[in-house]
Amino acid sequence: MLLLLTYAVYDNQGNGWLSFLGNGKSQEAKEAGAAGKNQAIDAMVAANVPKPGTKAPEFALVGLDGKTYQVGGKRDKPLLLNFWASWCDPCKEEAPDLVKLAEKYSDTLDVFAVNVTFYDKLDDAKAFVKDYGYTFPVLLDEKEKVYRKYNGVAFPTNVLIDPDGKIRDVVVGTLPPEELEAKIRKLVEK
């Protein structure tokens, strides 16, 4: 009885040390169950990110330059808000593209890189900024308050905000540079 209880607690997926006993599920059923779990996670992520057309959550954060930057309400230009961490490999892949896009659209787009310092180390964030040549403001979310306001779930997350302060698009993870630029073009041409 104890053996069966241990098995039930340890391995309800049929993948552990007693999996040879089977759990009555075919491999197809297991894969379908895993796919269903992944879809549920994807749905949860989608439900939690800010919705296009809604007002961008307001905040003020201090940047690496010591200045305070505010988001919320009307703006002179659209804004690309990039949430990142220095240890994040997709953030490293995306960084050179962000630098190029920020330079290319500097007259028509603001870019704020929000380092979620709560999950990072300040020295590592500073090194990342130097290594990748960020010239746009880098804000420090030291207590994760802003990331939570935006229901952050993954790094990087890019939020595109129009001059009226409304969210126009949210990109969780990375996109090929040409796809991100197409979204930016659409935003700045409005």
mmCIF file of C-alpha atoms in Angstrom:
data_model
loop_
_atom_site.group_PDB
_atom_site.id
_atom_site.type_symbol
_atom_site.label_atom_id
_atom_site.label_comp_id
_atom_site.label_asym_id
_atom_site.label_seq_id
_atom_site.Cartn_x
_atom_site.Cartn_y
_atom_site.Cartn_z
ATOM 1 C CA MET A 1 0.000 0.000 0.000
ATOM 2 C CA LEU A 2 2.817 2.380 0.925
ATOM 3 C CA LEU A 3 4.518 1.582 -2.377
ATOM 4 C CA LEU A 4 1.391 2.457 -4.340
ATOM 5 C CA LEU A 5 0.888 5.688 -2.379
ATOM 6 C CA THR A 6 4.512 6.673 -3.004
ATOM 7 C CA TYR A 7 4.031 5.950 -6.690
ATOM 8 C CA ALA A 8 0.849 8.025 -6.848
ATOM 9 C CA VAL A 9 2.497 11.008 -5.150
ATOM 10 C CA TYR A 10 5.830 10.761 -6.951
ATOM 11 C CA ASP A 11 4.721 10.068 -10.446
ATOM 12 C CA ASN A 12 1.211 10.787 -11.573
ATOM 13 C CA GLN A 13 2.522 11.390 -15.102
ATOM 14 C CA GLY A 14 3.964 7.928 -15.715
ATOM 15 C CA ASN A 15 7.497 9.205 -16.241
ATOM 16 C CA GLY A 16 9.293 8.143 -13.055
ATOM 17 C CA TRP A 17 10.901 5.090 -11.595
ATOM 18 C CA LEU A 18 7.669 3.021 -11.678
ATOM 19 C CA SER A 19 6.547 4.105 -15.115
ATOM 20 C CA PHE A 20 6.933 0.539 -16.352
ATOM 21 C CA LEU A 21 3.709 -0.189 -14.446
ATOM 22 C CA GLY A 22 1.909 2.253 -16.703
ATOM 23 C CA ASN A 23 -0.897 4.575 -15.759
ATOM 24 C CA GLY A 24 -3.470 3.499 -18.304
ATOM 25 C CA LYS A 25 -2.690 6.334 -20.704
ATOM 26 C CA SER A 26 -1.384 5.905 -24.210
ATOM 27 C CA GLN A 27 1.518 8.046 -25.402
ATOM 28 C CA GLU A 28 -0.963 10.008 -27.537
ATOM 29 C CA ALA A 29 -3.111 10.731 -24.478
ATOM 30 C CA LYS A 30 -0.042 11.889 -22.544
ATOM 31 C CA GLU A 31 1.002 14.180 -25.409
ATOM 32 C CA ALA A 32 -2.529 15.550 -25.701
ATOM 33 C CA GLY A 33 -2.531 16.224 -21.955
ATOM 34 C CA ALA A 34 0.795 18.036 -22.203
ATOM 35 C CA ALA A 35 -0.467 20.059 -25.185
ATOM 36 C CA GLY A 36 -3.560 20.959 -23.214
ATOM 37 C CA LYS A 37 -1.422 22.154 -20.306
ATOM 38 C CA ASN A 38 0.691 24.250 -22.691
ATOM 39 C CA GLN A 39 -2.449 25.781 -24.194
ATOM 40 C CA ALA A 40 -3.734 26.554 -20.706
ATOM 41 C CA ILE A 41 -0.430 28.268 -19.856
ATOM 42 C CA ASP A 42 -0.532 30.217 -23.140
ATOM 43 C CA ALA A 43 -4.112 31.275 -22.390
ATOM 44 C CA MET A 44 -3.109 32.387 -18.891
ATOM 45 C CA VAL A 45 -0.234 34.433 -20.300
ATOM 46 C CA ALA A 46 -2.506 36.006 -22.919
ATOM 47 C CA ALA A 47 -5.157 36.788 -20.306
ATOM 48 C CA ASN A 48 -2.677 38.547 -18.049
ATOM 49 C CA VAL A 49 -0.817 40.808 -20.462
ATOM 50 C CA PRO A 50 -2.156 44.329 -20.965
ATOM 51 C CA LYS A 51 -4.719 44.470 -23.738
ATOM 52 C CA PRO A 52 -4.307 46.573 -26.868
ATOM 53 C CA GLY A 53 -6.652 49.548 -26.742
ATOM 54 C CA THR A 54 -6.445 49.887 -22.952
ATOM 55 C CA LYS A 55 -4.765 52.694 -21.078
ATOM 56 C CA ALA A 56 -1.108 51.993 -20.314
ATOM 57 C CA PRO A 57 -0.514 51.633 -16.565
ATOM 58 C CA GLU A 58 1.094 54.783 -15.168
ATOM 59 C CA PHE A 59 4.463 54.775 -13.453
ATOM 60 C CA ALA A 60 7.588 56.778 -12.737
ATOM 61 C CA LEU A 61 11.034 55.154 -12.533
ATOM 62 C CA VAL A 62 14.565 56.444 -12.132
ATOM 63 C CA GLY A 63 16.951 55.685 -14.983
ATOM 64 C CA LEU A 64 20.620 54.795 -14.939
ATOM 65 C CA ASP A 65 21.222 58.460 -15.793
ATOM 66 C CA GLY A 66 19.588 59.556 -12.512
ATOM 67 C CA LYS A 67 16.576 61.147 -14.231
ATOM 68 C CA THR A 68 12.986 60.173 -13.486
ATOM 69 C CA TYR A 69 10.918 58.966 -16.430
ATOM 70 C CA GLN A 70 7.134 58.847 -16.438
ATOM 71 C CA VAL A 71 4.719 56.790 -18.483
ATOM 72 C CA GLY A 72 0.980 57.300 -18.511
ATOM 73 C CA GLY A 73 -1.334 59.660 -20.300
ATOM 74 C CA LYS A 74 -0.620 61.647 -23.438
ATOM 75 C CA ARG A 75 2.881 61.686 -24.896
ATOM 76 C CA ASP A 76 4.703 63.670 -27.568
ATOM 77 C CA LYS A 77 5.712 60.463 -29.368
ATOM 78 C CA PRO A 78 4.746 56.809 -29.295
ATOM 79 C CA LEU A 79 6.746 54.645 -26.893
ATOM 80 C CA LEU A 80 8.360 51.229 -27.083
ATOM 81 C CA LEU A 81 8.605 49.939 -23.523
ATOM 82 C CA ASN A 82 11.037 47.014 -23.298
ATOM 83 C CA PHE A 83 11.133 44.856 -20.135
ATOM 84 C CA TRP A 84 14.384 42.878 -19.866
ATOM 85 C CA ALA A 85 17.050 41.325 -17.645
ATOM 86 C CA SER A 86 20.780 41.008 -18.314
ATOM 87 C CA TRP A 87 20.841 37.199 -17.933
ATOM 88 C CA CYS A 88 18.046 36.689 -20.488
ATOM 89 C CA ASP A 89 19.409 35.128 -23.699
ATOM 90 C CA PRO A 90 16.485 36.328 -25.897
ATOM 91 C CA CYS A 91 17.091 39.847 -24.490
ATOM 92 C CA LYS A 92 20.707 39.571 -25.637
ATOM 93 C CA GLU A 93 19.562 38.473 -29.101
ATOM 94 C CA GLU A 94 17.091 41.350 -29.328
ATOM 95 C CA ALA A 95 19.394 44.083 -27.955
ATOM 96 C CA PRO A 96 21.256 44.963 -31.193
ATOM 97 C CA ASP A 97 17.927 45.218 -33.045
ATOM 98 C CA LEU A 98 16.500 47.536 -30.386
ATOM 99 C CA VAL A 99 19.536 49.791 -30.690
ATOM 100 C CA LYS A 100 19.150 49.974 -34.487
ATOM 101 C CA LEU A 101 15.401 50.581 -34.306
ATOM 102 C CA ALA A 102 15.788 53.254 -31.618
ATOM 103 C CA GLU A 103 18.337 55.075 -33.782
ATOM 104 C CA LYS A 104 16.290 54.707 -36.962
ATOM 105 C CA TYR A 105 13.060 55.990 -35.379
ATOM 106 C CA SER A 106 14.577 58.463 -32.891
ATOM 107 C CA ASP A 107 12.564 61.380 -34.336
ATOM 108 C CA THR A 108 9.227 59.572 -34.104
ATOM 109 C CA LEU A 109 9.560 57.024 -31.267
ATOM 110 C CA ASP A 110 10.730 56.965 -27.659
ATOM 111 C CA VAL A 111 12.323 53.770 -26.369
ATOM 112 C CA PHE A 112 12.538 53.018 -22.658
ATOM 113 C CA ALA A 113 14.351 49.849 -21.602
ATOM 114 C CA VAL A 114 13.011 48.766 -18.208
ATOM 115 C CA ASN A 115 15.501 46.547 -16.426
ATOM 116 C CA VAL A 116 13.549 44.493 -13.929
ATOM 117 C CA THR A 117 16.346 44.873 -11.410
ATOM 118 C CA PHE A 118 14.366 42.877 -8.857
ATOM 119 C CA TYR A 119 15.371 39.797 -10.921
ATOM 120 C CA ASP A 120 18.777 41.107 -11.933
ATOM 121 C CA LYS A 121 21.935 42.665 -10.515
ATOM 122 C CA LEU A 122 22.568 46.355 -11.068
ATOM 123 C CA ASP A 123 26.203 45.826 -12.071
ATOM 124 C CA ASP A 124 25.142 43.184 -14.616
ATOM 125 C CA ALA A 125 22.492 45.528 -16.025
ATOM 126 C CA LYS A 126 25.050 48.330 -16.363
ATOM 127 C CA ALA A 127 27.470 45.987 -18.141
ATOM 128 C CA PHE A 128 24.685 44.842 -20.506
ATOM 129 C CA VAL A 129 23.827 48.459 -21.375
ATOM 130 C CA LYS A 130 27.486 49.230 -22.067
ATOM 131 C CA ASP A 131 28.107 46.014 -24.047
ATOM 132 C CA TYR A 132 25.097 46.562 -26.311
ATOM 133 C CA GLY A 133 25.481 50.332 -26.629
ATOM 134 C CA TYR A 134 22.064 51.401 -25.342
ATOM 135 C CA THR A 135 21.673 55.139 -25.940
ATOM 136 C CA PHE A 136 18.018 55.320 -24.905
ATOM 137 C CA PRO A 137 16.859 55.629 -21.286
ATOM 138 C CA VAL A 138 17.329 52.540 -19.138
ATOM 139 C CA LEU A 139 14.916 52.539 -16.206
ATOM 140 C CA LEU A 140 15.352 50.485 -13.048
ATOM 141 C CA ASP A 141 12.368 48.538 -11.731
ATOM 142 C CA GLU A 142 14.072 47.577 -8.473
ATOM 143 C CA LYS A 143 10.963 46.312 -6.699
ATOM 144 C CA GLU A 144 9.222 44.748 -9.725
ATOM 145 C CA LYS A 145 6.254 47.102 -9.238
ATOM 146 C CA VAL A 146 6.069 48.247 -12.854
ATOM 147 C CA TYR A 147 6.624 44.770 -14.257
ATOM 148 C CA ARG A 148 3.702 43.606 -12.112
ATOM 149 C CA LYS A 149 1.535 46.541 -13.259
ATOM 150 C CA TYR A 150 2.100 45.312 -16.809
ATOM 151 C CA ASN A 151 1.509 41.708 -15.695
ATOM 152 C CA GLY A 152 4.941 40.700 -16.891
ATOM 153 C CA VAL A 153 5.362 37.007 -17.546
ATOM 154 C CA ALA A 154 8.512 36.704 -19.658
ATOM 155 C CA PHE A 155 11.633 38.514 -20.792
ATOM 156 C CA PRO A 156 11.739 40.295 -23.053
ATOM 157 C CA THR A 157 8.316 41.888 -23.244
ATOM 158 C CA ASN A 158 7.757 44.856 -25.527
ATOM 159 C CA VAL A 159 4.764 47.120 -25.064
ATOM 160 C CA LEU A 160 3.948 49.612 -27.815
ATOM 161 C CA ILE A 161 2.119 52.687 -26.520
ATOM 162 C CA ASP A 162 0.575 55.384 -28.727
ATOM 163 C CA PRO A 163 0.739 59.172 -28.077
ATOM 164 C CA ASP A 164 -2.687 59.009 -26.382
ATOM 165 C CA GLY A 165 -1.220 56.673 -23.743
ATOM 166 C CA LYS A 166 -3.022 53.585 -25.006
ATOM 167 C CA ILE A 167 -1.418 50.218 -25.545
ATOM 168 C CA ARG A 168 -1.372 49.325 -29.222
ATOM 169 C CA ASP A 169 0.516 46.025 -29.104
ATOM 170 C CA VAL A 170 2.246 43.658 -26.688
ATOM 171 C CA VAL A 171 5.004 41.292 -27.757
ATOM 172 C CA VAL A 172 5.942 38.626 -25.217
ATOM 173 C CA GLY A 173 9.260 37.122 -26.244
ATOM 174 C CA THR A 174 11.140 38.050 -29.374
ATOM 175 C CA LEU A 175 10.149 38.653 -32.958
ATOM 176 C CA PRO A 176 12.319 38.711 -36.046
ATOM 177 C CA PRO A 177 13.610 42.299 -36.370
ATOM 178 C CA GLU A 178 11.575 42.984 -39.513
ATOM 179 C CA GLU A 179 8.346 41.986 -37.740
ATOM 180 C CA LEU A 180 9.090 44.213 -34.750
ATOM 181 C CA GLU A 181 9.924 47.065 -37.119
ATOM 182 C CA ALA A 182 6.627 46.558 -38.978
ATOM 183 C CA LYS A 183 4.789 46.956 -35.661
ATOM 184 C CA ILE A 184 6.794 50.102 -34.902
ATOM 185 C CA ARG A 185 6.087 51.536 -38.371
ATOM 186 C CA LYS A 186 2.388 50.920 -37.861
ATOM 187 C CA LEU A 187 2.577 52.702 -34.507
ATOM 188 C CA VAL A 188 4.489 55.780 -35.673
ATOM 189 C CA GLU A 189 2.414 56.221 -38.849
ATOM 190 C CA LYS A 190 -0.866 56.696 -36.963
#
